[in-house]
PDB file of C-alpha atoms in Angstrom:
ATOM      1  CA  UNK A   1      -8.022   9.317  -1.205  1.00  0.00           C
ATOM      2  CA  UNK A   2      -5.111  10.079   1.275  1.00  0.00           C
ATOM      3  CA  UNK A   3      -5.704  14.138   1.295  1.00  0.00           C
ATOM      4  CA  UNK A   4      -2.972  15.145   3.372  1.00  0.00           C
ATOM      5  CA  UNK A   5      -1.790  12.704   5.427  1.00  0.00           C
ATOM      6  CA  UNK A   6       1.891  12.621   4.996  1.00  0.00           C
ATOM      7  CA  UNK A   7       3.544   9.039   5.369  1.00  0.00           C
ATOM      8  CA  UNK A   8       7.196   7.810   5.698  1.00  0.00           C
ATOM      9  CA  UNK A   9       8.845   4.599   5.885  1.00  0.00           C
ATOM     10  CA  UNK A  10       4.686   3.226   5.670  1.00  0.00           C
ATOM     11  CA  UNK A  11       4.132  -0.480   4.589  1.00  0.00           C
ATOM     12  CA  UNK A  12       0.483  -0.535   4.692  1.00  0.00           C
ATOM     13  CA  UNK A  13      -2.335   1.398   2.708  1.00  0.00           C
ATOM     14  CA  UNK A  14      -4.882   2.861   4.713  1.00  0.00           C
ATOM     15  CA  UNK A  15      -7.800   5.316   4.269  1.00  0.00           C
ATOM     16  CA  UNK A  16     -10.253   6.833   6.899  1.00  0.00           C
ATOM     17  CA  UNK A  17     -10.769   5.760  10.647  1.00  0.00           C
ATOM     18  CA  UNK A  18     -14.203   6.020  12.526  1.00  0.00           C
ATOM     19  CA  UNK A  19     -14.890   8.751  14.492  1.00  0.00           C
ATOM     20  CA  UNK A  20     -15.226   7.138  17.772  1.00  0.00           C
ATOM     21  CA  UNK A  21     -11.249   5.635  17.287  1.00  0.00           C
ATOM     22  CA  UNK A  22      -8.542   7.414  17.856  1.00  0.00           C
ATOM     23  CA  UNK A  23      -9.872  11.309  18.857  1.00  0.00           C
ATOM     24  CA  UNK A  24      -7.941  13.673  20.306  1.00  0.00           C
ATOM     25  CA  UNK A  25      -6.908  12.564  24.560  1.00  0.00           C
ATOM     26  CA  UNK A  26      -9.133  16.202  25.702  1.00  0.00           C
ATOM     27  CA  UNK A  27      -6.473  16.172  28.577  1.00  0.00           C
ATOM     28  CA  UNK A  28      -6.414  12.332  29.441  1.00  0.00           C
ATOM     29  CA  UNK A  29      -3.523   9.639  28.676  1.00  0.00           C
ATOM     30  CA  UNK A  30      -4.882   6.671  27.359  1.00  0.00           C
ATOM     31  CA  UNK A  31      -1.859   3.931  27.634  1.00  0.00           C
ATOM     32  CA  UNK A  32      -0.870   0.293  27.894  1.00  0.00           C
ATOM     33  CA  UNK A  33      -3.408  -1.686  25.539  1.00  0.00           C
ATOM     34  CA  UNK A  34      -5.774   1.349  24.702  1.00  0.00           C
ATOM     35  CA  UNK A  35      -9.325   0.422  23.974  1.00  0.00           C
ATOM     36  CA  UNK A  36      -9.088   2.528  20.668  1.00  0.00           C
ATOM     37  CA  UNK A  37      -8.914   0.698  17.599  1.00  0.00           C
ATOM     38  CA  UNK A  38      -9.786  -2.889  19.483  1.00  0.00           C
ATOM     39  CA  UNK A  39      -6.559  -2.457  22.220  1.00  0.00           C
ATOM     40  CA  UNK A  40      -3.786  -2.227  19.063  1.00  0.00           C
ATOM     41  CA  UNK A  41      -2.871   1.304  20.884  1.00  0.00           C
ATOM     42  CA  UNK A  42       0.228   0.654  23.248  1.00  0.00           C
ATOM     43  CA  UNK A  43       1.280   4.131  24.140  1.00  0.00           C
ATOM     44  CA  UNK A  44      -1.072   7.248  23.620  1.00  0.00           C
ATOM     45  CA  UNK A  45      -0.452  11.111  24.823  1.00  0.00           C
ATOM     46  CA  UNK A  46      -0.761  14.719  23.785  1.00  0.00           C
ATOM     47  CA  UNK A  47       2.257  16.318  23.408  1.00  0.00           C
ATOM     48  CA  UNK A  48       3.884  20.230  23.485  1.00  0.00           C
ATOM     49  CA  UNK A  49       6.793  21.111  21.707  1.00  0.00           C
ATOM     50  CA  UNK A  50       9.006  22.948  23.436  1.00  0.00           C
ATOM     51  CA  UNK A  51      12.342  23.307  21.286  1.00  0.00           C
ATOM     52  CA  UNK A  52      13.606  22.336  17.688  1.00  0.00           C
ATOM     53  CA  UNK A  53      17.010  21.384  16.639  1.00  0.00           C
ATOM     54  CA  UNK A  54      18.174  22.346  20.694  1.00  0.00           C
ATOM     55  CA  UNK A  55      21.270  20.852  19.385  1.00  0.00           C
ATOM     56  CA  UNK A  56      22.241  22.927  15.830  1.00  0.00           C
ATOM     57  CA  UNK A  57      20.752  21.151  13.058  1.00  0.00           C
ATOM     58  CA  UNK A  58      22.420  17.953  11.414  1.00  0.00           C
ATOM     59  CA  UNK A  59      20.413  17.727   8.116  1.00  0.00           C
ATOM     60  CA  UNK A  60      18.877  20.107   6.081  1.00  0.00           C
ATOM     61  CA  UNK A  61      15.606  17.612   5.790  1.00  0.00           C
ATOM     62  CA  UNK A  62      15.145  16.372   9.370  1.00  0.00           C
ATOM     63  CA  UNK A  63      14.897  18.622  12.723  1.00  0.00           C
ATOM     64  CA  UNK A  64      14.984  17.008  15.897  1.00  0.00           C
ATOM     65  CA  UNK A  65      12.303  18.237  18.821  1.00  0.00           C
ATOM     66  CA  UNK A  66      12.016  17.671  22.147  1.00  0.00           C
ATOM     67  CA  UNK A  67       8.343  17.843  23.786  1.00  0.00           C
ATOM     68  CA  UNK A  68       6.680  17.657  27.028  1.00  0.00           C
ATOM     69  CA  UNK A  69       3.354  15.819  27.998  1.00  0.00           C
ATOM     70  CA  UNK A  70       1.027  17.598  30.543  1.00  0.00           C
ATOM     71  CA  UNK A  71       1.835  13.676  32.670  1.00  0.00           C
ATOM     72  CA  UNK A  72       5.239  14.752  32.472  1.00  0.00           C
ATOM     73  CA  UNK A  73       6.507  12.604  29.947  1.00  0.00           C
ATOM     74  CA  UNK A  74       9.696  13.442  27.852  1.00  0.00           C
ATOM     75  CA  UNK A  75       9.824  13.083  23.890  1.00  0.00           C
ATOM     76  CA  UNK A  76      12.718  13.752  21.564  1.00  0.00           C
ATOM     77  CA  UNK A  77      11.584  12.757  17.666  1.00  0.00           C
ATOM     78  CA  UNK A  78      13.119  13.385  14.628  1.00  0.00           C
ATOM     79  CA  UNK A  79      10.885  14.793  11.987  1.00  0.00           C
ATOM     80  CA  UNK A  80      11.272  14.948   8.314  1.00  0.00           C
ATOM     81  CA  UNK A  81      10.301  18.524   7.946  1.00  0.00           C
ATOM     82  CA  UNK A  82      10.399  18.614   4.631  1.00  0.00           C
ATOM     83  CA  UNK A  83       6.887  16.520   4.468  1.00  0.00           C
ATOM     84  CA  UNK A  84       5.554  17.381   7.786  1.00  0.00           C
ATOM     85  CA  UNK A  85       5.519  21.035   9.210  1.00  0.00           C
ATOM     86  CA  UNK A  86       5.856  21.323  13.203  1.00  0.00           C
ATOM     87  CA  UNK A  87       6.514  24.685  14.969  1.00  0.00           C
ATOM     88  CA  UNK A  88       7.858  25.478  18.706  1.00  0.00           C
ATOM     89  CA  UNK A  89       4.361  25.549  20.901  1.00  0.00           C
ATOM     90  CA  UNK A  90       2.747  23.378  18.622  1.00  0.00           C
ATOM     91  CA  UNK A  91       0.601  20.697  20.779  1.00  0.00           C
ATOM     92  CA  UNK A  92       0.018  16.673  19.002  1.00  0.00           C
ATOM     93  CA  UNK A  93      -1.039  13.328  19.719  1.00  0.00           C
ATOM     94  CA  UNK A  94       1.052  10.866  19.538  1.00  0.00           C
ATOM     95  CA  UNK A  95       0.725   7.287  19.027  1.00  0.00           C
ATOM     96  CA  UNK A  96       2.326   4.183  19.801  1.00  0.00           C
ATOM     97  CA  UNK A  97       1.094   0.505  17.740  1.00  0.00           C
ATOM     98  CA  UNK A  98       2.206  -2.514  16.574  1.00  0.00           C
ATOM     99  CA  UNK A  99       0.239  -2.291  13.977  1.00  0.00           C
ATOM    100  CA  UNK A 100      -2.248  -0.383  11.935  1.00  0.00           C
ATOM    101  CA  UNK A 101      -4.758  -2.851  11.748  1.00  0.00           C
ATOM    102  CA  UNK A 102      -7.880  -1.669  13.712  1.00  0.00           C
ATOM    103  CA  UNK A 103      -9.058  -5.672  15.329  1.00  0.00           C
ATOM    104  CA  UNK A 104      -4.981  -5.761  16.149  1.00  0.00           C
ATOM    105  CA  UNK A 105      -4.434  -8.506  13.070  1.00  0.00           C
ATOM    106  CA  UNK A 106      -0.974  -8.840  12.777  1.00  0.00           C
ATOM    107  CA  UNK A 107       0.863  -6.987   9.495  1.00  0.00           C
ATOM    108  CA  UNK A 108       1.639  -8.744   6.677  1.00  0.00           C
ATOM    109  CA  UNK A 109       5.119  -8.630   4.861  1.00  0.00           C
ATOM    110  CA  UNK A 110       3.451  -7.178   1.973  1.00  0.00           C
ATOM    111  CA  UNK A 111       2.310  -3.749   1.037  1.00  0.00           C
ATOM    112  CA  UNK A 112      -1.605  -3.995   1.663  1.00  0.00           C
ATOM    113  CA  UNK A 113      -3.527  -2.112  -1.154  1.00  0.00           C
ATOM    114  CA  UNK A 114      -6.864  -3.331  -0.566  1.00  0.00           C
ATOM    115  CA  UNK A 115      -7.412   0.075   0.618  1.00  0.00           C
ATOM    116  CA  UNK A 116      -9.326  -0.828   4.014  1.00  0.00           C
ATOM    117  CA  UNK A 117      -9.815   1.504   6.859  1.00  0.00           C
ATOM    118  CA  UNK A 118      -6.775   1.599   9.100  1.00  0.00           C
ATOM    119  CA  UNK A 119      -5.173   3.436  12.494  1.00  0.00           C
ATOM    120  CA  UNK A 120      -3.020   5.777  10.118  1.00  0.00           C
ATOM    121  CA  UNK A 121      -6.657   7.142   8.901  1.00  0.00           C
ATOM    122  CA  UNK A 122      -6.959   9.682  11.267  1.00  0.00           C
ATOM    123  CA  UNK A 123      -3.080  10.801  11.613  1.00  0.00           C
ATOM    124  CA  UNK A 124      -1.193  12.953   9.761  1.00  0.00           C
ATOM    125  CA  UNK A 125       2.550  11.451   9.741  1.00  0.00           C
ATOM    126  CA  UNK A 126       3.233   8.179  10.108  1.00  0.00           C
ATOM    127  CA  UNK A 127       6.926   6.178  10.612  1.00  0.00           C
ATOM    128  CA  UNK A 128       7.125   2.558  11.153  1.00  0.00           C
ATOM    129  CA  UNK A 129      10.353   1.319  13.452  1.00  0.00           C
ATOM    130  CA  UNK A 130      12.033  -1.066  16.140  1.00  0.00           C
ATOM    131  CA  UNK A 131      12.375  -0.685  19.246  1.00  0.00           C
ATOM    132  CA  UNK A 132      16.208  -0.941  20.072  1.00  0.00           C
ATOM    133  CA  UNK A 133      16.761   0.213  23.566  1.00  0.00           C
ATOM    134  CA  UNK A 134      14.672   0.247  26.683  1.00  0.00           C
ATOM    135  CA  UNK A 135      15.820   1.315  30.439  1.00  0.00           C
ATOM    136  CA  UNK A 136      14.715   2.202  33.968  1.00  0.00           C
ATOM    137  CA  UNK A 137      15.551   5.371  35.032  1.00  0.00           C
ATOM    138  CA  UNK A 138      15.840   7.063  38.363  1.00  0.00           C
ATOM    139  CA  UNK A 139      15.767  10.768  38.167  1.00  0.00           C
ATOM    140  CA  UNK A 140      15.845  12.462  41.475  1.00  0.00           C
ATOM    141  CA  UNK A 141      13.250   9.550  43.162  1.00  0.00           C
ATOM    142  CA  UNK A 142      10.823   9.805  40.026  1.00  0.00           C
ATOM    143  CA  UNK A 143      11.250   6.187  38.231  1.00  0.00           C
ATOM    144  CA  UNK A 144      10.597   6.297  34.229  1.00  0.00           C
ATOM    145  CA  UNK A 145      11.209   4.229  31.537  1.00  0.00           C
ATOM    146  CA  UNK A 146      13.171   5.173  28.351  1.00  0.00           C
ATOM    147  CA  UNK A 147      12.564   3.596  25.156  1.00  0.00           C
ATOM    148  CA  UNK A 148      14.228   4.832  22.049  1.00  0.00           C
ATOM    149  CA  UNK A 149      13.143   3.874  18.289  1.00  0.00           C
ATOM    150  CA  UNK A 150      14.984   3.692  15.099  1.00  0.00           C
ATOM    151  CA  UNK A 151      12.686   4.518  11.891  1.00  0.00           C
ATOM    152  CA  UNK A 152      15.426   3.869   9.197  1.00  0.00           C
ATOM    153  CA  UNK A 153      17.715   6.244  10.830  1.00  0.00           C
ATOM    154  CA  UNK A 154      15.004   9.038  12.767  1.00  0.00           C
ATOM    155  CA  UNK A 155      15.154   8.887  15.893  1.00  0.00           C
ATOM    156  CA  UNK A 156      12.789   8.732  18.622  1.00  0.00           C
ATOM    157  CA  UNK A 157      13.422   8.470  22.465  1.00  0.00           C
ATOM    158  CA  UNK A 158      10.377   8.600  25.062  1.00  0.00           C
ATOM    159  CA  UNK A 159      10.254   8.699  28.773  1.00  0.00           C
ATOM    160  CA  UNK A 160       7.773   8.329  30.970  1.00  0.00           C
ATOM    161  CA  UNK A 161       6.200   6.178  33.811  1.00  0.00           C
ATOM    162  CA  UNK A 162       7.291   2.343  33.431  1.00  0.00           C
ATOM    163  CA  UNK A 163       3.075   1.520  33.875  1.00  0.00           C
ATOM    164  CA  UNK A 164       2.566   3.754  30.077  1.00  0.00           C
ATOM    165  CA  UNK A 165       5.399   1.534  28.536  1.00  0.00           C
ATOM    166  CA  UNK A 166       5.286  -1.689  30.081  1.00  0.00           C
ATOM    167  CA  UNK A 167       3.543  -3.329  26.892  1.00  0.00           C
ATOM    168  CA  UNK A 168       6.937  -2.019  25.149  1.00  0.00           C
ATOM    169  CA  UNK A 169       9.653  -4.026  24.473  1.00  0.00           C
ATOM    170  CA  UNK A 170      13.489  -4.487  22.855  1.00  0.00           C
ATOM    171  CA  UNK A 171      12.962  -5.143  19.221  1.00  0.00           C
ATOM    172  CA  UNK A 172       9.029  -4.657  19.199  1.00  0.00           C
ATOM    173  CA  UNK A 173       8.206  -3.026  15.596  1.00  0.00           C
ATOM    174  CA  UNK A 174       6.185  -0.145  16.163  1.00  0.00           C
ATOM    175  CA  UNK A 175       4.117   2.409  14.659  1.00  0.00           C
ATOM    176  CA  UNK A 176       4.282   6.240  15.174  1.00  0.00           C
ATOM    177  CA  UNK A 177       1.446   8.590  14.511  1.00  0.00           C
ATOM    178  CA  UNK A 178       1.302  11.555  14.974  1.00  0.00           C
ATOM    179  CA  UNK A 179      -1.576  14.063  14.275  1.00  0.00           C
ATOM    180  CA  UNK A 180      -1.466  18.183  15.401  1.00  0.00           C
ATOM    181  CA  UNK A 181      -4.292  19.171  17.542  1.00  0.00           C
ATOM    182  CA  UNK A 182      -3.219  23.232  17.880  1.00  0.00           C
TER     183      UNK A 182
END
């Protein structure tokens, strides 16, 4: 029932996601309290990766990438590319939530197998994390906002315009999805 939607670190069962929620941005940022899936959509962009493991890679299962938005946001993610396949050039969506619940409901603490439609439907990989760091930035007169993520060790750091991450805060738990578009 999942076909291949790849999931780590996922509490929450989930199968497919109306049409109308969650389709690919078709060159606009939808941010800060989305209307997609009933406002649970905090963060929401289109992404181009530009280089993998810029660094020399650390572990044989994980590659880290750094990507560029066409609003000139900055994101470096870790990836487990052992489940989930990503190539230099390659262009995604990615998606910020609190949780995958498409009215917003809050998660429970246990594993939902009820199998009701959920965010993660319509995404490919999926980590679930906190929110540990958060900073202005002021890079040559631009102001952004960083916010880095731990998903049980992956890492994810995004910058971009404080207005896109304003409903992001120091130890919010958050969703990633991600799903390729090219």
């Amino acid at each position: 029932r999942h076909g291949s939607r790849l999931f780590s670190s996922l509490p929450s069962a989930s199968v497919r996601l109306p049409s109308e929620v969650g389709r690919d941005l078709q060159g606009a940022q939808r941010s800060t309290g989305a209307m997609a899936a009933g406002g649970v959509i905090v963060y929401e962009d289109i992404f181009e990766i530009l280089d993998q493991d810029a660094d020399g890679k650390r572990f044989d299962r994980v590659s880290r990438f750094r990507c560029r938005s066409a609003f000139e946001s900055d994101l470096q993610i870790d990836i487990n590319v052992d489940i989930y396949k990503l190539e230099i050039g390659t262009k995604f969506t990615l998606v910020l939530a609190p949780t995958l619940s498409l009215d917003g409901t809050p998660e429970d603490s246990a594993y939902d197998q009820s199998g009701k439609e959920s965010l993660a439907d319509s995404y490919e990989y999926v980590m679930y994390g906190k929110v540990f760091k958060k900073q202005d930035e002021n890079e040559g007169g631009i102001r952004r906002s960083a916010v880095t993520i731990s998903f049980g060790g992956l890492l994810m750091q995004l910058k971009a315009d404080p207005k896109n991450l304003q409903d992001v805060d120091i130890d919010n738990r958050l969703y990633v999805l991600i799903r390729k578009i090219s």
